[in-house]
Amino acid sequence: MSEPGELPPVRVRISHPRLAGRPVSPVRPATQEIDEQTKLGELYVRALVQSQLRQAVLICGAALLGLVGIALAFAARPALGRARLFGMPLAWLVLGVLIYPALIGLAWLAVGRAERTERDFMTLVRRR
Amino acid sequence: MSALYPALAVAVVATCTLGVGALGLRRAHRASDFYVASRAVSPRWNAAAISGEYLSAASYLGVAGLILVYGLDMLWYPVGYTAGYLILLALVAAPLRRSGAYTLPDFAEIRLDSQVVRRTCSALVGVIGWLYLLPQLQGAGLTLATLTGAPGWLGGLVVCLVVLVAVYFGGMRSITFAQAFQFWLKLVALLIPAVVLVGVWHANRTAADTGYPRATQPQVVTVVARERVTLPVPTTLAIDGTLDGAPVHGRQQVAAGSHQLGAGTVIRLQRGDLLPVLADGPVTTNTSWARPFGSGRPHPLYATLSLILAICLGTMGLPHVLVRFYTNPDGRDTRRTALAVIVLLSAFYLLPTIYGALGRKYLPDLLLTGHTDATVLLLPERMLPGLPGELLGALLTAGAFAAFLSTASGLTVSVAGVLSQDVLKSRTNPVRAFRLAAVIALVVPYLLSLPSQRLGLAAVVGLAFALAAATFCPLLVLGVWWTRLTWIGALAGLLCGGTLAATAVLITVTGHARHGWWGALLAEPAAWAVPVTFSVMVLVSLATQRHRPPHVLRTMVRLHAPEGLELDRGRELRSLGQG
């Protein structure tokens, strides 16, 4: 704080002579591009949405194809419906027990992939 | 049978629910406590609460009953309930949390900027919510009536009152803890008897019976109202009353085929008697029952595939499932919570199969009485007569009531949330509006549940899933991933899918059109109604591109960008989250 009656100190800008005349950097943060909805920003958003969608479709496709595949396999090969494994009917074992670890595995994969996509996007956006 | 233990079990569960809820009650003062538990519930509590809420009467009682009647094909129900969560996790969980919406109508408004779509969604939430509440209340009535002989209206009333007290005072914060507690209660209540009963079965194992179901013990069955039954082969039965309109008395030859039993007719079953099966159930041998597509339903492959689709895609459109995600702190935690939910559901769903399979062996007479939803409750006493069986039965009753209470409270909160915001809005302060809406949300389905209909619990829930799959699933998937969706396209899709699925549901429920392809298509509408809805939404949107909301890119940023980035995410719909 300055004493009463004393003049406030004069502010002096000190800069390297070679930088002083340079125009403002054209490189703007990607978040700003996104916020201002420029063409580049739109590209960023679309890239993120598309890579997320690819992962989601992959996981859902695997799950639905797996379930429908099991149903169709039982329909096409009645012998599968009669088969036994470890003294249990195979069909009961698959639908009652084994299918659950498979679903958990897919869910785990889905979480991991989605989080990686988001991390990649954050590095991409912050790199500039 | 003593009514003491089950009644005690119900009282304990109700008290614990209110007690655990009271722990969360101390801080429920603001509107955001009521709606989203102030968004401060840890993933572990949240996962248990979500599972507790999701495992309804249909999962706890209905699946085992379906397995007893129809066999292996019904295992697709629990598989679908779990896979539906996986689809939800992969496709919409994180974006929905990031949207900042609290209800489905909120999401529609944020994404499409349309009050018309918002109101349509509100109406659909009400219909699906009530369709789902109905079997919970019926199940409660059935449970109390089966185990204590109480009148059928009492169980539903108990559930309504407990839920109202919990929701009325604590809203979402209070029921989150109560539901987490209820999940573990349900799991333990189903696990312990299952282990004991499998042990009993293993100890007196006999050769598997491959023929038609036969009575396992002497039993007297009284036909309350006129019934049609089917006999697969000619046999002799002791019948006193009217058979096919003629008075009969004593043991006599009965021909194969369909017969009518008059009201008040008494059937005295001896051990080994061939069981007449209610006409709306299938007549199958135990061998066929245990094989894929051996359920005796028409077009079993189509029915199975359509069921998988309905449940997998319908899960994301259930109002009480969605609301839960908004109690997570961010999108990443939402996905992790969903993963934990899938693990918990997988553990739980190993159990109903055991009850269904044991039920076919020890309780085949339910095929004649039609009380197949009571399979889980009746099994311990049948397999372990005396005190141990009664105690296990009481434990199962406790779990069943936990199921009714948790699902009913979740649905009540969701339906009340929509009612208070879209119907009673700005009439009074938000907390009071929410409480009034909760009362309405419960009273309507309770009154509807009173004229008791004999529809299977899991079947009614299946219809709710089909309706959700044909309406909200396309709206959410296209809304989250497709920028060209317009409000006109969304509205056209919702109306079209809602009308198609609701018509199919009504025709099936009222008992018309049972046979052949038409019956199969109407009983499982998802396989055709979902693609039709998707197509309508896409085509109408493409034709109305002028009406695309102007800020759709901003909304996409909001739905998909990780919270860690500082971005402009557009306006908040309302200030619920800030409370």
XYZ file of C-alpha atoms in Angstrom:
707
model
C 0.000 0.000 0.000
C 1.286 3.488 -0.835
C 1.459 6.265 1.729
C -1.189 8.972 1.418
C 0.059 11.870 -0.705
C 2.675 9.760 -2.433
C 2.299 9.143 -6.177
C 1.411 5.589 -7.209
C 4.384 3.734 -8.788
C 4.496 3.899 -12.558
C 3.824 0.586 -14.308
C 6.532 -0.298 -16.844
C 6.115 -3.110 -19.377
C 9.278 -5.117 -19.826
C 9.503 -7.503 -22.754
C 12.064 -9.089 -24.988
C 12.596 -6.823 -27.984
C 12.164 -9.644 -30.492
C 8.779 -10.687 -29.091
C 7.391 -7.193 -28.764
C 6.320 -6.737 -32.363
C 5.064 -10.246 -32.895
C 1.348 -10.617 -33.702
C -0.899 -12.481 -31.244
C -0.447 -16.230 -31.652
C -2.993 -17.733 -34.069
C -2.921 -20.956 -32.017
C -5.949 -20.821 -29.788
C -6.921 -23.436 -27.212
C -9.158 -26.172 -28.626
C -11.697 -25.579 -25.878
C -12.179 -22.102 -27.287
C -12.730 -23.506 -30.777
C -15.377 -25.799 -29.345
C -17.008 -23.048 -27.294
C -17.208 -20.723 -30.274
C -18.527 -23.540 -32.442
C -16.036 -22.932 -35.243
C -15.583 -25.499 -38.014
C -12.551 -26.852 -36.163
C -14.467 -27.037 -32.903
C -17.274 -28.930 -34.605
C -14.685 -31.367 -35.958
C -13.396 -32.016 -32.439
C -16.879 -32.698 -31.103
C -17.821 -34.950 -33.999
C -14.599 -36.938 -33.631
C -15.299 -37.505 -29.933
C -18.934 -38.487 -30.484
C -18.015 -40.835 -33.321
C -15.279 -42.647 -31.447
C -17.575 -43.045 -28.419
C -20.358 -44.313 -30.668
C -18.011 -46.824 -32.301
C -17.142 -48.290 -28.894
C -20.783 -48.363 -27.797
C -21.949 -50.064 -30.985
C -19.144 -52.606 -30.716
C -20.107 -53.578 -27.155
C -23.872 -53.614 -27.777
C -23.371 -55.521 -31.011
C -21.247 -58.128 -29.267
C -23.841 -58.517 -26.500
C -26.888 -58.739 -28.769
C -25.172 -60.968 -31.333
C -23.983 -63.221 -28.515
C -27.473 -63.585 -27.021
C -29.244 -63.991 -30.355
C -26.464 -66.361 -31.461
C -27.040 -68.614 -28.452
C -30.789 -68.691 -29.132
C -30.234 -69.464 -32.825
C -27.631 -72.130 -32.028
C -30.124 -73.935 -29.791
C -32.751 -73.644 -32.519
C -30.465 -74.904 -35.278
C -28.847 -77.749 -33.329
C -31.386 -79.497 -31.058
C -28.545 -81.809 -29.958
C -27.087 -78.815 -28.057
C -30.283 -78.680 -26.026
C -29.816 -82.294 -24.968
C -26.083 -82.083 -24.260
C -24.772 -82.314 -20.706
C -21.672 -80.788 -19.154
C -20.373 -81.671 -15.641
C -23.610 -83.597 -15.075
C -25.716 -80.478 -15.753
C -27.749 -79.863 -18.898
C -25.574 -77.610 -21.063
C -28.419 -75.214 -21.905
C -29.199 -74.582 -18.203
C -25.519 -74.134 -17.427
C -25.053 -71.596 -20.230
C -28.213 -69.534 -19.660
C -28.298 -69.897 -15.883
C -24.644 -69.400 -14.992
C -21.982 -68.984 -17.680
C -23.622 -66.093 -19.507
C -23.228 -63.784 -16.489
C -19.406 -63.707 -16.328
C -19.458 -63.006 -20.068
C -21.787 -60.019 -19.550
C -19.619 -58.732 -16.699
C -16.549 -59.044 -18.945
C -18.224 -57.020 -21.692
C -19.313 -54.358 -19.196
C -15.773 -54.105 -17.856
C -14.493 -53.717 -21.405
C -17.100 -51.046 -22.128
C -16.075 -48.971 -19.090
C -12.353 -49.269 -19.879
C -12.733 -48.332 -23.533
C -15.032 -45.393 -22.876
C -12.664 -44.003 -20.255
C -9.683 -44.378 -22.584
C -11.498 -42.533 -25.364
C -12.253 -39.698 -22.970
C -8.643 -39.536 -21.742
C -7.396 -39.423 -25.336
C -9.811 -36.622 -26.130
C -8.697 -34.614 -23.124
C -5.018 -34.962 -24.088
C -5.850 -33.973 -27.651
C -7.774 -30.895 -26.577
C -5.211 -29.784 -23.997
C -2.137 -30.386 -26.155
C -2.407 -27.071 -27.943
C -49.174 -72.955 8.902
C -48.362 -70.285 11.421
C -48.982 -66.744 10.263
C -46.721 -65.397 13.002
C -43.292 -65.683 11.377
C -44.189 -64.163 7.982
C -46.106 -61.335 9.656
C -43.118 -60.699 11.916
C -40.796 -60.702 8.894
C -42.911 -58.080 7.136
C -42.971 -55.906 10.256
C -39.180 -56.138 10.651
C -38.526 -55.223 7.010
C -40.922 -52.282 7.142
C -39.339 -51.004 10.365
C -35.784 -51.424 9.064
C -36.676 -49.656 5.825
C -38.006 -46.675 7.727
C -35.082 -46.823 10.187
C -32.387 -46.904 7.515
C -34.285 -44.230 5.627
C -34.249 -42.088 8.768
C -30.434 -42.129 8.680
C -30.616 -40.228 5.416
C -33.586 -38.236 6.614
C -31.633 -35.886 8.828
C -30.421 -33.938 5.841
C -33.354 -34.034 3.468
C -34.493 -30.436 3.444
C -33.808 -29.005 0.008
C -35.549 -29.840 -3.218
C -32.368 -31.462 -4.546
C -32.321 -33.898 -1.599
C -35.747 -35.055 -2.619
C -35.037 -35.378 -6.315
C -31.429 -36.491 -6.636
C -30.114 -36.978 -3.091
C -28.030 -33.827 -3.703
C -25.922 -35.824 -6.170
C -23.677 -36.951 -3.337
C -24.163 -40.703 -3.149
C -20.984 -42.789 -3.450
C -20.837 -45.365 -6.287
C -20.871 -48.301 -3.883
C -24.061 -47.185 -2.126
C -25.505 -46.167 -5.426
C -24.815 -49.528 -7.124
C -26.466 -51.434 -4.274
C -29.376 -48.991 -4.283
C -29.832 -49.293 -8.054
C -29.773 -53.077 -7.855
C -32.107 -53.021 -4.886
C -34.533 -50.886 -6.818
C -34.221 -52.848 -10.045
C -34.845 -56.296 -8.520
C -38.592 -56.118 -8.275
C -41.320 -58.593 -7.433
C -40.932 -59.867 -11.002
C -37.325 -60.867 -10.391
C -37.755 -62.103 -6.856
C -40.983 -64.081 -7.273
C -42.060 -63.952 -10.906
C -39.042 -65.483 -12.648
C -39.103 -68.643 -10.533
C -42.830 -69.024 -11.232
C -42.296 -68.610 -14.960
C -39.516 -71.207 -14.914
C -41.792 -73.647 -13.071
C -44.451 -73.285 -15.771
C -42.497 -72.735 -18.979
C -39.011 -74.029 -18.229
C -35.648 -73.220 -19.727
C -36.859 -70.510 -22.140
C -37.707 -68.292 -19.168
C -34.037 -68.051 -18.186
C -33.901 -65.388 -20.880
C -35.777 -63.029 -18.557
C -32.974 -62.657 -15.965
C -30.342 -62.781 -18.722
C -32.171 -59.939 -20.479
C -32.549 -57.914 -17.262
C -28.765 -58.063 -16.843
C -27.856 -57.565 -20.522
C -30.224 -54.578 -20.605
C -28.010 -52.932 -18.051
C -24.989 -53.564 -20.238
C -26.703 -51.894 -23.213
C -27.678 -48.997 -20.970
C -24.088 -48.669 -19.729
C -22.584 -48.725 -23.217
C -25.091 -46.499 -24.996
C -26.649 -43.901 -22.746
C -25.522 -43.960 -19.098
C -22.753 -41.338 -19.097
C -24.361 -38.952 -21.646
C -27.614 -39.002 -19.702
C -25.860 -38.147 -16.473
C -23.963 -35.366 -18.234
C -27.128 -33.944 -19.733
C -27.954 -32.696 -16.251
C -31.547 -33.763 -16.656
C -33.359 -35.431 -13.820
C -36.246 -37.129 -15.581
C -36.855 -38.427 -19.086
C -39.026 -35.401 -19.926
C -36.125 -33.173 -18.789
C -33.840 -34.938 -21.223
C -36.321 -34.483 -24.056
C -36.523 -30.775 -23.308
C -32.747 -30.277 -23.065
C -32.096 -32.130 -26.283
C -35.058 -31.090 -28.432
C -36.188 -27.810 -26.919
C -39.823 -28.804 -27.209
C -42.581 -28.608 -24.619
C -44.822 -30.908 -26.659
C -42.281 -33.748 -26.626
C -41.696 -33.064 -22.959
C -45.357 -33.491 -22.102
C -45.650 -36.632 -24.236
C -42.710 -38.115 -22.347
C -44.340 -37.210 -19.025
C -47.485 -39.066 -19.997
C -45.451 -42.110 -21.043
C -43.462 -42.092 -17.788
C -46.754 -42.134 -15.924
C -48.118 -45.067 -17.949
C -44.932 -47.160 -17.732
C -44.430 -46.329 -14.062
C -47.963 -47.340 -13.154
C -47.795 -50.462 -15.309
C -44.689 -51.426 -13.334
C -46.087 -50.452 -9.914
C -49.192 -52.573 -10.412
C -47.444 -55.977 -10.176
C -45.435 -54.826 -7.139
C -48.626 -54.107 -5.230
C -50.342 -57.263 -6.513
C -47.273 -59.279 -5.522
C -47.407 -57.848 -2.015
C -51.063 -58.805 -1.717
C -50.339 -62.300 -3.011
C -47.423 -62.824 -0.621
C -49.362 -61.871 2.497
C -52.422 -63.821 1.378
C -50.376 -66.951 0.615
C -48.445 -67.044 3.856
C -50.797 -65.584 6.445
C -54.237 -65.914 4.897
C -54.681 -62.127 5.070
C -57.143 -60.506 2.638
C -55.627 -59.712 -0.777
C -55.813 -55.924 -0.399
C -53.695 -55.797 2.763
C -50.227 -56.455 1.319
C -50.495 -53.678 -1.244
C -51.735 -51.286 1.423
C -48.769 -52.059 3.706
C -46.351 -51.395 0.840
C -48.121 -48.144 -0.072
C -48.017 -46.849 3.487
C -44.348 -47.671 4.130
C -43.284 -46.202 0.793
C -45.346 -43.079 1.388
C -43.836 -42.486 4.814
C -40.287 -42.990 3.502
C -40.769 -40.895 0.369
C -42.895 -38.277 2.063
C -40.263 -37.344 4.605
C -37.033 -38.134 2.889
C -37.443 -38.264 -0.879
C -34.520 -39.642 -2.826
C -31.899 -39.257 -0.115
C -33.853 -41.337 2.319
C -34.731 -44.104 -0.113
C -31.195 -44.435 -1.482
C -29.930 -45.873 1.782
C -33.077 -47.906 2.299
C -32.748 -49.428 -1.173
C -29.087 -50.330 -0.709
C -30.069 -52.129 2.479
C -32.908 -53.852 0.662
C -30.599 -55.214 -2.033
C -28.446 -57.067 0.484
C -31.536 -58.255 2.317
C -32.978 -59.687 -0.916
C -29.746 -61.416 -1.828
C -29.303 -63.034 1.597
C -32.987 -63.898 1.902
C -32.862 -65.775 -1.381
C -29.365 -67.255 -0.938
C -29.656 -68.968 2.451
C -32.866 -70.926 1.710
C -31.492 -71.807 -1.740
C -28.380 -73.399 -0.226
C -30.452 -75.338 2.323
C -33.019 -76.498 -0.238
C -30.396 -77.625 -2.738
C -28.863 -79.623 0.128
C -32.240 -81.229 0.887
C -32.758 -82.037 -2.796
C -29.269 -83.526 -3.050
C -29.802 -85.705 0.032
C -33.012 -87.352 -1.281
C -32.250 -87.200 -4.960
C -34.373 -89.458 -7.140
C -34.208 -90.188 -10.829
C -35.361 -87.234 -12.914
C -39.012 -87.525 -13.960
C -39.381 -87.211 -17.718
C -43.160 -87.503 -18.138
C -46.022 -85.082 -17.484
C -46.072 -83.409 -14.037
C -47.656 -85.565 -11.324
C -48.757 -84.728 -7.782
C -45.957 -85.227 -5.258
C -48.162 -85.619 -2.170
C -51.833 -86.095 -1.245
C -53.548 -82.751 -1.522
C -57.029 -81.242 -1.731
C -57.438 -78.476 -4.307
C -60.623 -76.386 -4.305
C -61.514 -74.544 -7.493
C -62.664 -71.060 -6.465
C -64.100 -69.802 -9.762
C -64.983 -71.730 -12.929
C -61.769 -72.905 -14.606
C -60.734 -74.583 -17.836
C -58.028 -77.205 -17.437
C -56.199 -79.519 -19.833
C -55.211 -83.153 -19.404
C -52.497 -84.453 -21.745
C -53.559 -88.119 -21.494
C -56.636 -89.948 -20.091
C -56.412 -90.643 -16.366
C -58.461 -91.178 -13.212
C -59.013 -88.368 -10.709
C -61.074 -87.977 -7.530
C -63.382 -85.015 -8.279
C -66.370 -83.764 -6.264
C -68.387 -81.021 -7.950
C -69.089 -80.279 -11.579
C -66.991 -81.498 -14.493
C -67.926 -80.173 -17.945
C -71.295 -79.040 -16.573
C -72.308 -82.448 -15.125
C -72.256 -83.236 -11.376
C -69.549 -85.779 -10.461
C -68.583 -87.509 -7.255
C -65.614 -89.731 -6.398
C -62.802 -91.201 -8.410
C -63.471 -91.495 -12.120
C -62.001 -91.761 -15.587
C -61.306 -88.369 -17.200
C -60.574 -88.177 -20.924
C -57.585 -86.333 -22.366
C -58.144 -82.780 -23.590
C -59.821 -79.650 -22.281
C -62.318 -79.772 -19.405
C -64.321 -77.284 -17.418
C -64.380 -77.387 -13.621
C -67.293 -75.641 -11.896
C -66.847 -73.212 -9.013
C -66.442 -74.985 -5.675
C -65.303 -78.249 -7.265
C -62.866 -80.191 -5.069
C -60.071 -82.328 -6.503
C -58.483 -84.836 -4.111
C -55.041 -85.541 -5.477
C -53.178 -88.703 -4.549
C -49.423 -88.983 -4.806
C -48.618 -89.808 -8.439
C -51.909 -88.500 -9.885
C -51.544 -86.849 -13.266
C -52.054 -83.090 -12.811
C -54.636 -81.209 -14.875
C -53.007 -77.961 -16.020
C -54.801 -74.598 -16.189
C -55.821 -73.937 -19.788
C -53.760 -70.725 -20.141
C -50.611 -72.640 -19.199
C -48.800 -75.050 -21.522
C -49.001 -78.828 -21.282
C -45.438 -80.074 -21.532
C -43.499 -83.089 -20.363
C -40.642 -82.482 -17.959
C -38.231 -83.445 -20.732
C -39.526 -80.832 -23.124
C -39.726 -78.304 -20.261
C -35.976 -78.615 -19.690
C -35.028 -78.111 -23.342
C -34.657 -74.928 -25.410
C -37.940 -73.829 -27.046
C -39.828 -76.558 -25.170
C -42.045 -74.085 -23.286
C -45.167 -75.011 -25.238
C -45.753 -71.404 -26.310
C -46.500 -70.699 -29.973
C -43.488 -69.719 -32.119
C -40.969 -70.033 -29.295
C -37.954 -68.852 -31.310
C -39.661 -65.607 -32.313
C -40.958 -65.113 -28.773
C -37.460 -65.637 -27.355
C -35.737 -63.252 -29.762
C -38.379 -60.566 -29.295
C -38.192 -60.942 -25.535
C -34.401 -60.502 -25.580
C -34.836 -57.318 -27.622
C -37.641 -55.958 -25.434
C -35.773 -56.405 -22.185
C -32.341 -55.368 -23.464
C -33.664 -52.150 -24.995
C -36.496 -51.516 -22.543
C -34.236 -51.265 -19.502
C -32.934 -47.851 -20.496
C -36.470 -46.509 -20.822
C -37.684 -47.453 -17.350
C -38.319 -44.242 -15.445
C -36.963 -45.433 -12.101
C -33.743 -46.773 -13.628
C -32.866 -43.483 -15.278
C -33.505 -41.311 -12.286
C -30.860 -43.210 -10.373
C -27.998 -42.130 -12.595
C -28.493 -38.528 -11.685
C -27.442 -39.329 -8.137
C -23.877 -40.024 -9.361
C -21.343 -37.194 -9.224
C -20.245 -37.423 -12.898
C -20.395 -39.395 -16.133
C -17.354 -41.551 -15.369
C -18.734 -42.599 -11.986
C -22.058 -43.332 -13.649
C -20.420 -45.929 -15.899
C -18.501 -47.471 -13.004
C -21.701 -47.651 -10.972
C -23.431 -49.407 -13.867
C -20.609 -51.967 -14.010
C -20.980 -52.649 -10.284
C -24.727 -53.024 -10.779
C -24.161 -55.682 -13.449
C -21.926 -57.642 -11.047
C -24.552 -57.478 -8.283
C -27.394 -58.442 -10.661
C -25.376 -61.402 -11.966
C -24.905 -62.707 -8.452
C -28.603 -62.337 -7.683
C -29.925 -63.907 -10.869
C -28.166 -67.224 -10.228
C -30.803 -67.855 -7.558
C -34.313 -67.672 -9.110
C -33.364 -70.490 -11.494
C -32.763 -72.799 -8.541
C -36.205 -72.033 -7.104
C -37.908 -72.504 -10.462
C -36.271 -75.872 -11.135
C -36.919 -77.165 -7.600
C -40.469 -75.858 -7.884
C -41.149 -77.986 -10.963
C -40.073 -81.029 -8.977
C -41.702 -80.335 -5.602
C -44.607 -77.957 -6.348
C -46.115 -79.144 -9.663
C -49.611 -78.721 -8.174
C -49.193 -74.956 -8.707
C -49.837 -75.741 -12.383
C -53.394 -76.592 -11.310
C -53.924 -73.842 -8.723
C -52.261 -71.184 -10.862
C -50.422 -69.617 -7.890
C -47.069 -70.007 -9.609
C -45.864 -66.604 -8.428
C -45.832 -68.105 -4.927
C -43.257 -70.770 -5.917
C -40.403 -69.139 -4.005
C -42.535 -68.640 -0.894
C -44.043 -72.131 -0.741
C -40.957 -74.182 -1.566
C -39.258 -74.294 1.889
C -42.355 -75.548 3.643
C -42.985 -78.229 1.020
C -39.405 -79.499 1.074
C -38.745 -79.055 4.794
C -42.010 -79.475 6.735
C -41.974 -78.050 10.261
C -40.175 -75.192 11.934
C -37.065 -74.985 9.679
C -39.245 -74.653 6.596
C -41.412 -72.029 8.264
C -38.399 -69.973 9.310
C -36.907 -70.108 5.819
C -40.326 -69.127 4.447
C -40.365 -66.121 6.773
C -36.904 -65.107 5.555
C -38.117 -65.336 1.957
C -41.154 -63.228 2.857
C -38.848 -60.573 4.279
C -36.884 -60.545 1.030
C -40.057 -60.370 -1.037
C -41.276 -57.346 0.901
C -37.897 -55.721 0.476
C -38.391 -56.236 -3.271
C -41.873 -54.671 -3.297
C -40.794 -51.765 -1.116
C -37.616 -50.879 -2.980
C -39.065 -51.015 -6.469
C -42.285 -49.331 -5.431
C -40.439 -46.498 -3.715
C -38.164 -45.980 -6.728
C -41.117 -45.883 -9.097
C -43.067 -43.620 -6.786
C -40.213 -41.121 -6.661
C -39.880 -41.164 -10.466
C -43.558 -40.833 -11.222
C -43.948 -38.227 -8.484
C -40.983 -36.308 -9.897
C -42.664 -36.070 -13.268
C -46.108 -35.337 -11.824
C -44.867 -32.592 -9.544
C -42.875 -30.875 -12.283
C -45.200 -31.209 -15.229
C -48.669 -31.413 -13.750
C -48.580 -29.649 -10.383
C -45.812 -27.214 -11.284
C -45.624 -23.807 -9.637
C -48.802 -24.418 -7.692
C -46.980 -24.581 -4.411
C -43.416 -24.973 -3.142
C -41.446 -27.847 -4.774
C -41.181 -30.054 -1.685
C -44.891 -29.857 -0.995
C -45.702 -30.502 -4.670
C -43.424 -33.538 -4.586
C -45.176 -34.968 -1.530
C -48.624 -34.465 -3.006
C -47.459 -36.077 -6.257
C -46.097 -39.092 -4.337
C -49.533 -39.732 -2.855
C -51.151 -39.575 -6.297
C -48.419 -41.751 -7.808
C -49.215 -44.560 -5.358
C -52.967 -44.333 -4.904
C -53.777 -44.751 -8.605
C -51.952 -48.081 -9.141
C -53.141 -49.348 -5.748
C -56.761 -48.839 -6.750
C -56.033 -50.466 -10.114
C -54.440 -53.465 -8.385
C -57.534 -54.217 -6.298
C -59.695 -55.943 -8.952
C -57.254 -58.833 -8.918
C -56.345 -60.071 -12.358
C -54.491 -63.317 -12.739
C -51.654 -61.999 -14.847
C -48.202 -63.295 -14.027
C -45.983 -60.752 -12.268
C -43.134 -61.164 -14.728
C -45.569 -60.978 -17.652
C -46.948 -57.548 -16.643
C -43.420 -56.298 -16.091
C -42.526 -57.685 -19.517
C -45.262 -55.517 -21.033
C -43.828 -52.445 -19.309
C -40.447 -53.310 -20.813
C -41.946 -53.674 -24.302
C -43.616 -50.269 -24.026
C -40.391 -48.653 -22.795
C -38.382 -50.314 -25.581
C -40.760 -49.073 -28.276
C -40.827 -45.470 -27.048
C -37.991 -44.225 -24.850
C -35.216 -46.417 -26.244
C -35.296 -44.843 -29.743
C -35.687 -41.368 -28.241
C -32.663 -41.800 -25.976
C -30.399 -43.543 -28.476
C -31.113 -41.122 -31.318
C -31.144 -38.149 -28.962
C -27.733 -39.000 -27.573
C -25.981 -39.992 -30.804
C -27.750 -38.423 -33.799
C -27.580 -34.659 -34.258
C -30.284 -34.566 -36.906
C -33.124 -35.665 -34.644
C -35.907 -33.048 -34.642
C -38.724 -32.618 -32.168
C -41.284 -33.492 -34.838
C -39.483 -36.742 -35.638
C -39.201 -37.617 -31.952
C -42.870 -36.886 -31.347
C -43.978 -38.937 -34.365
C -41.824 -41.867 -33.186
C -43.070 -41.700 -29.600
C -46.715 -41.584 -30.653
C -46.305 -44.338 -33.233
C -44.282 -46.698 -30.977
C -46.457 -45.948 -27.971
C -49.661 -46.658 -29.886
C -48.356 -49.871 -31.450
C -46.931 -51.314 -28.239
C -49.871 -50.218 -26.088
C -52.363 -51.746 -28.535
C -50.469 -55.036 -28.581
C -50.276 -54.992 -24.780
C -53.994 -54.281 -24.404
C -55.023 -57.024 -26.839
C -52.795 -59.532 -25.056
C -53.892 -58.515 -21.562
C -57.585 -58.621 -22.370
C -57.134 -62.132 -23.697
C -57.998 -61.702 -27.363
C -55.925 -63.128 -30.237
C -54.048 -65.984 -28.653
C -53.167 -68.374 -31.410
C -50.844 -68.543 -34.363
C -48.497 -65.884 -35.635
C -50.788 -62.983 -34.725
C -50.860 -64.079 -31.115
C -47.081 -64.414 -30.994
C -46.539 -61.019 -32.658
C -48.937 -59.290 -30.277
C -47.626 -61.031 -27.158
C -44.040 -59.987 -27.927
C -44.331 -56.701 -29.843
C -40.746 -55.453 -29.374
C -39.200 -57.175 -32.407
C -41.358 -55.190 -34.839
C -42.414 -52.137 -32.802
C -38.840 -51.031 -31.972
C -37.569 -50.991 -35.590
C -40.772 -49.233 -36.708
C -40.287 -46.513 -34.081
C -36.635 -46.029 -35.004
C -37.567 -45.731 -38.697
C -40.367 -43.259 -38.050
C -38.120 -41.055 -35.904
C -35.329 -41.082 -38.488
C -37.505 -40.552 -41.572
C -39.684 -37.810 -40.094
C -36.585 -36.066 -38.703
C -34.917 -36.138 -42.122
C -38.040 -34.587 -43.645
C -38.162 -31.805 -41.033
C -34.521 -30.704 -40.844
C -35.599 -27.033 -40.741
C -36.734 -27.676 -37.169
C -33.404 -28.880 -35.850
C -32.745 -27.199 -32.500
C -30.187 -24.401 -33.090
C -27.917 -25.309 -30.167
C -27.619 -29.010 -30.980
C -23.796 -28.927 -31.144
C -23.590 -27.292 -27.740
C -25.873 -30.035 -26.412
C -23.599 -32.681 -27.932
C -20.628 -31.121 -26.134
C -22.608 -31.261 -22.953
C -23.638 -34.911 -23.396
C -20.268 -36.269 -24.469
C -17.363 -34.106 -23.268
C -15.697 -35.317 -20.063
C -16.403 -33.126 -17.036
C -12.669 -32.411 -16.611
C -12.664 -30.042 -19.598
C -13.747 -26.458 -19.090
C -16.274 -25.975 -21.811
C -19.418 -24.021 -22.430
C -22.137 -26.633 -21.991
C -25.146 -24.435 -22.580
C -27.786 -23.532 -20.051
C -28.772 -25.643 -17.075
C -32.371 -26.709 -17.285
C -32.992 -25.828 -13.681
C -30.992 -25.435 -10.552
C -31.733 -28.785 -8.925
C -28.110 -29.858 -8.821
C -26.894 -26.744 -7.098
C -28.945 -27.074 -3.938
